[in-house]
Coordinates of C-alpha atoms in Angstrom, one line a residue:
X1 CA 68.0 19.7 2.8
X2 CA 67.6 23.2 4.4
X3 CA 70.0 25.8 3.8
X4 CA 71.1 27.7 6.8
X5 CA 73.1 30.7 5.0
X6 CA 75.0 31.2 1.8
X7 CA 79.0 32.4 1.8
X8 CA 77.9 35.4 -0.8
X9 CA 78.1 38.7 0.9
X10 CA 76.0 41.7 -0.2
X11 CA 77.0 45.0 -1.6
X12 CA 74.6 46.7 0.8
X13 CA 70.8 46.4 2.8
X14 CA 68.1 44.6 1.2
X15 CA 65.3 47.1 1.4
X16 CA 62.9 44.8 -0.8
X17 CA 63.5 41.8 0.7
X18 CA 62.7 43.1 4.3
X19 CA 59.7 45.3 3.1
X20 CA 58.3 41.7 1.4
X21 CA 59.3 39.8 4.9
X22 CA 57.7 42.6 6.8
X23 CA 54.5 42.6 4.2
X24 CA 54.0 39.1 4.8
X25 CA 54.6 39.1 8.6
X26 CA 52.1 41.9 8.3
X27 CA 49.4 40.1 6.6
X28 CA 49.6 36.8 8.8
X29 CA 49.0 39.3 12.1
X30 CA 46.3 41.5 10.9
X31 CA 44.5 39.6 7.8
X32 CA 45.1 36.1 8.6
X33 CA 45.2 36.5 12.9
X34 CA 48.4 34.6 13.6
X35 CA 47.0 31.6 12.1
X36 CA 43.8 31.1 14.0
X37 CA 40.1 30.7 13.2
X38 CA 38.0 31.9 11.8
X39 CA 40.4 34.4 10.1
X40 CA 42.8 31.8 8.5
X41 CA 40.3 30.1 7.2
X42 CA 38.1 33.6 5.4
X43 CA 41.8 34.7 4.6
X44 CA 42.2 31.6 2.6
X45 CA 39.0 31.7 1.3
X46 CA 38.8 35.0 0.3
X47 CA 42.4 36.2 -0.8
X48 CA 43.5 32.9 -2.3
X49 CA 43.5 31.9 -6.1
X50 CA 40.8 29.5 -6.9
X51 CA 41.4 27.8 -10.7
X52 CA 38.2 26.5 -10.8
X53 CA 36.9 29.9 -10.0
X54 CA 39.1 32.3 -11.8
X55 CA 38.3 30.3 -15.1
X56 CA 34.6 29.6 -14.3
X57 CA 35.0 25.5 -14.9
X58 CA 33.8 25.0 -11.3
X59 CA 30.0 26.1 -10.8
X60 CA 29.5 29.3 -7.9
X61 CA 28.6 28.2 -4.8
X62 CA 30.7 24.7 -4.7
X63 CA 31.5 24.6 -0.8
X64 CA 35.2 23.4 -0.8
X65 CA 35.6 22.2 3.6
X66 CA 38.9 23.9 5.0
X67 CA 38.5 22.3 8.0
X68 CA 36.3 21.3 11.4
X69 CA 33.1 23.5 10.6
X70 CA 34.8 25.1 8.3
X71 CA 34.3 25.7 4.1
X72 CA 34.9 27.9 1.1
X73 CA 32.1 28.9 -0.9
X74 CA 33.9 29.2 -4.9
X75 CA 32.3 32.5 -6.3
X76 CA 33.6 33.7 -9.7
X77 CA 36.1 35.3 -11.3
X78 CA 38.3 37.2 -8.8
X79 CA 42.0 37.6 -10.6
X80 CA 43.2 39.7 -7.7
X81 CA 43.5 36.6 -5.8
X82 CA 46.5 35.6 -7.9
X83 CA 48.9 38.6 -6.7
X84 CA 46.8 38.7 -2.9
X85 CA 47.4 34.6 -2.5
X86 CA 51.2 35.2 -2.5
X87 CA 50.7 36.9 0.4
X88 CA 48.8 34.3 2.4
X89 CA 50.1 31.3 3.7
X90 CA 48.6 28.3 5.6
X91 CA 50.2 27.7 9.4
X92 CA 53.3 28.8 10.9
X93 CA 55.4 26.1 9.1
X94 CA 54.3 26.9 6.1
X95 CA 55.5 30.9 6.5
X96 CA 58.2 30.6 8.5
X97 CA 59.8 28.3 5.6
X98 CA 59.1 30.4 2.9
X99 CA 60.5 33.5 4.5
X100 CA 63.4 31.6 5.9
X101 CA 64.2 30.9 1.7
X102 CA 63.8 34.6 0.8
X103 CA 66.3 35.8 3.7
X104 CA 68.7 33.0 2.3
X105 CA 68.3 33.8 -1.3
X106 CA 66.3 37.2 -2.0
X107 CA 69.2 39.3 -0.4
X108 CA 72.0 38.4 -3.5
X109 CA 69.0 38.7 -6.1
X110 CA 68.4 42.2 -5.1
X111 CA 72.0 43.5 -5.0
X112 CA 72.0 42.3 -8.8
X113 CA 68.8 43.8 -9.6
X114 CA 68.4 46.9 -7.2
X115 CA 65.2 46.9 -4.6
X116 CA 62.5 48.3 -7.3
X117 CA 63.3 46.2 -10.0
X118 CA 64.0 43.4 -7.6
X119 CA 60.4 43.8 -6.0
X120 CA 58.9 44.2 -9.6
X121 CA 60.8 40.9 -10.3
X122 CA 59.4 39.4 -7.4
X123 CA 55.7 40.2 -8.3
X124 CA 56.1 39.1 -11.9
X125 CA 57.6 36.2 -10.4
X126 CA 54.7 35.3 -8.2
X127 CA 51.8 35.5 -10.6
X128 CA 53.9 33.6 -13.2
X129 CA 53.3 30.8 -10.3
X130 CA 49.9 31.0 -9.6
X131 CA 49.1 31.0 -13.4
X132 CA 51.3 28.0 -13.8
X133 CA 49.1 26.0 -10.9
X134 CA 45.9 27.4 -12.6
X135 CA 46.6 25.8 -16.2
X136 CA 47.8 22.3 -14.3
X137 CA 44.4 22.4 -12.0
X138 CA 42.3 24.4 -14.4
X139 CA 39.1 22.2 -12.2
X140 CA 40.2 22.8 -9.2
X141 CA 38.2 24.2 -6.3
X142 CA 40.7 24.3 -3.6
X143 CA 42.8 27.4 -2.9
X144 CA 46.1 28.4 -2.8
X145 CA 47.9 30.2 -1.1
X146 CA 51.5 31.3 -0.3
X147 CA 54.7 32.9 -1.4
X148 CA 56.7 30.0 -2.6
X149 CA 56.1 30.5 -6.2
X150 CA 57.7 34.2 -6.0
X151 CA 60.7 33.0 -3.9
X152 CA 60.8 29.7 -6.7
X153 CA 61.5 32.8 -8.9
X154 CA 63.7 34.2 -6.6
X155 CA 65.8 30.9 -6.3
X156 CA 65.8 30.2 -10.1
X157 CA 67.9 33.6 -10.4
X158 CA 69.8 32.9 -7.8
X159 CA 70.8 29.4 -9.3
X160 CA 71.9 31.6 -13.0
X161 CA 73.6 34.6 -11.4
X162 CA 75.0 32.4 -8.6
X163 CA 75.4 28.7 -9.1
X164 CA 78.6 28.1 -7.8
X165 CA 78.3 30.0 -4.1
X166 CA 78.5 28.1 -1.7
X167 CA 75.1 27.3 0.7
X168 CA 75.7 26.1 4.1
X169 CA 72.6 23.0 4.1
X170 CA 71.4 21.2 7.2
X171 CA 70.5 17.7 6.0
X172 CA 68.5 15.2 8.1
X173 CA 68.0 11.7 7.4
X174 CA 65.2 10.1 10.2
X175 CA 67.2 11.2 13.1
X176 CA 70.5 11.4 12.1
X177 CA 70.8 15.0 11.9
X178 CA 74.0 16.8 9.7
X179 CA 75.8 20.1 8.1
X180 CA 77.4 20.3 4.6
X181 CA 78.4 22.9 2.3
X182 CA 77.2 22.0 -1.6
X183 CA 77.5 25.0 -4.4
X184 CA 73.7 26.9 -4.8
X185 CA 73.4 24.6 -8.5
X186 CA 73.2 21.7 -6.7
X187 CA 71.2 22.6 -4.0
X188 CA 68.5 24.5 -6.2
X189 CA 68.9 21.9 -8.9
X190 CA 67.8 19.5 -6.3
X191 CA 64.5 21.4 -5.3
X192 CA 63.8 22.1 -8.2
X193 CA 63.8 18.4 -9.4
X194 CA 61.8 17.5 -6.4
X195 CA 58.7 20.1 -7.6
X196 CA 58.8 18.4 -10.5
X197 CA 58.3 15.3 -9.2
X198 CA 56.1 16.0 -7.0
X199 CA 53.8 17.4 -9.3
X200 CA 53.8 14.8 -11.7
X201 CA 50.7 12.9 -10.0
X202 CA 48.6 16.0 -10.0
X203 CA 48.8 16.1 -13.6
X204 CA 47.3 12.6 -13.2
X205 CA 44.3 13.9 -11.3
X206 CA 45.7 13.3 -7.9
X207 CA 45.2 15.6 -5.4
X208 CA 48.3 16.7 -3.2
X209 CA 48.4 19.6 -0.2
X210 CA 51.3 21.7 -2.0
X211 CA 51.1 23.3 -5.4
X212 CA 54.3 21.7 -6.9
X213 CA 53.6 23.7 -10.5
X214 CA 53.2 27.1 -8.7
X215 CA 57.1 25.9 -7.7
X216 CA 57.9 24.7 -11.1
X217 CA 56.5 27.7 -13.0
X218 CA 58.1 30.8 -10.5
X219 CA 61.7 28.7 -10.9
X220 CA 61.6 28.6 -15.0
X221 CA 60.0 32.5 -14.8
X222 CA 62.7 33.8 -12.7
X223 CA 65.3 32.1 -15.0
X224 CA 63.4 33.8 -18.0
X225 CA 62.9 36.7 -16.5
X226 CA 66.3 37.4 -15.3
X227 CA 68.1 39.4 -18.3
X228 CA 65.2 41.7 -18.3
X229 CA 65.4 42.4 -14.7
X230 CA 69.8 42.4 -13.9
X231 CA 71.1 45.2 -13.6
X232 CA 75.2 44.6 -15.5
X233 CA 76.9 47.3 -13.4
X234 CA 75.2 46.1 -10.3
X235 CA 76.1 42.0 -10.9
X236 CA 80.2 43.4 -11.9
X237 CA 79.8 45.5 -8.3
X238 CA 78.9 42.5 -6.6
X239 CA 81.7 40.1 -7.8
X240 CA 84.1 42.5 -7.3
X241 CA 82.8 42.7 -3.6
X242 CA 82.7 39.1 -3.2
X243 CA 86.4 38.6 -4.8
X244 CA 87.2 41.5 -2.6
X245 CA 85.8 40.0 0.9
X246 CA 87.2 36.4 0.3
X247 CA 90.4 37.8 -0.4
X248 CA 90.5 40.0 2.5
X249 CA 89.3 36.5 4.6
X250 CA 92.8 34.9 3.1

């Protein structure tokens, strides 16, 4: 299930979520060189969140391989890594997803927030995920990267302020390739079973190539997080603007 768009206009421009887009685009030209090597790789490496390392259970100078010729010495420490790894992502598919989410989602978080406390939100968001992946892989050596965790955060706040709007999916099954229109609960409720399933065998000390937790723990921190970061006048503007631009559609 990928959602194409939502039916839930905005109140205005969302400056945060373009300037976090534009960050991101940024950082996989100029740090991370369009996704080619060696620069993805020492990107990786360097800016992403290491458990292993960040809690010292996995010795300095373990060499984790990222690929053909390619490996991660673990140093130590480093906590930076957990707000730079958000900014990092691993191939094309892997950032043009998670920005495709953000544009769906971030837009309708921001008009009930405002763009500061909306990009604050977003931040908090994203650490909250790499924390949650560093308490379920405390031994891991392997690092992560990438902004799904913030926009997990994004989407659990979407699913509380929102959960009835209505999100345009495509849905593919093998080849067989289809459109449908399901409310945002549904849809997010969906995902955000799927993370937890997903992670379930990395508890069990199976390794996996996605860091289902990170998902897990932005979605429950944005739902936490949300009364402290909504903005009342702004969330009554916006359904008053939505009630307004259905009823002009009528």
């Amino acid at each position: 299930m990928i959602p194409l768009r939502d039916d839930n206009p905005t109140l205005g421009t969302s400056v945060a979520t373009f300037v976090i887009i534009g960050v991101n685009v940024a950082a996989w030209i100029f740090v991370q060189g369009l996704g080619s090597e060696p620069a993805l790789a020492r990107s990786v490496c360097q800016l992403g969140a290491i458990p292993g390392a960040l809690l010292g259970s996995v010795p300095a100078g373990v060499s984790v391989p990222l690929g053909p010729g390619l490996e991660c010495l673990v140093g130590r420490g480093g906590w930076h890594t957990v707000l730079t790894s958000m900014f990092m992502h691993g191939g094309w598919f892997h950032i043009l997803g998670n920005l495709w989410f953000l544009s769906v989602f971030g837009d309708n978080v921001e008009d009930a927030m405002g763009s500061l406390r909306f990009a604050v939100f977003y931040l908090v968001c994203g650490i909250a995920a790499a924390l949650a992946h560093v308490a379920s892989s405390p031994e891991s050596a392997v690092p992560v990267v990438g902004a799904s965790g913030a926009i997990g955060g994004v989407m659990g706040a979407y699913a509380v302020l929102y959960p009835r709007a209505p999100v345009h999916m495509l849905v593919t099954l093998g080849f067989y390739f289809t459109r449908m229109v399901v409310p945002a609960y549904l849809m997010l409720g969906y995902w955000f079973l799927l993370q937890i399933l997903g992670g379930i065998p990395s508890l069990q000390g199976e390794g996996g190539g996605v860091a289902f937790w990170a998902h897990v723990g932005g979605f429950a921190a944005g739902i936490a997080l949300l009364p402290l970061f909504r903005d009342a006048a702004r969330v009554a503007a916006h359904r008053r603007h939505v009630a307004e631009h259905f009823g002009a559609a009528t």
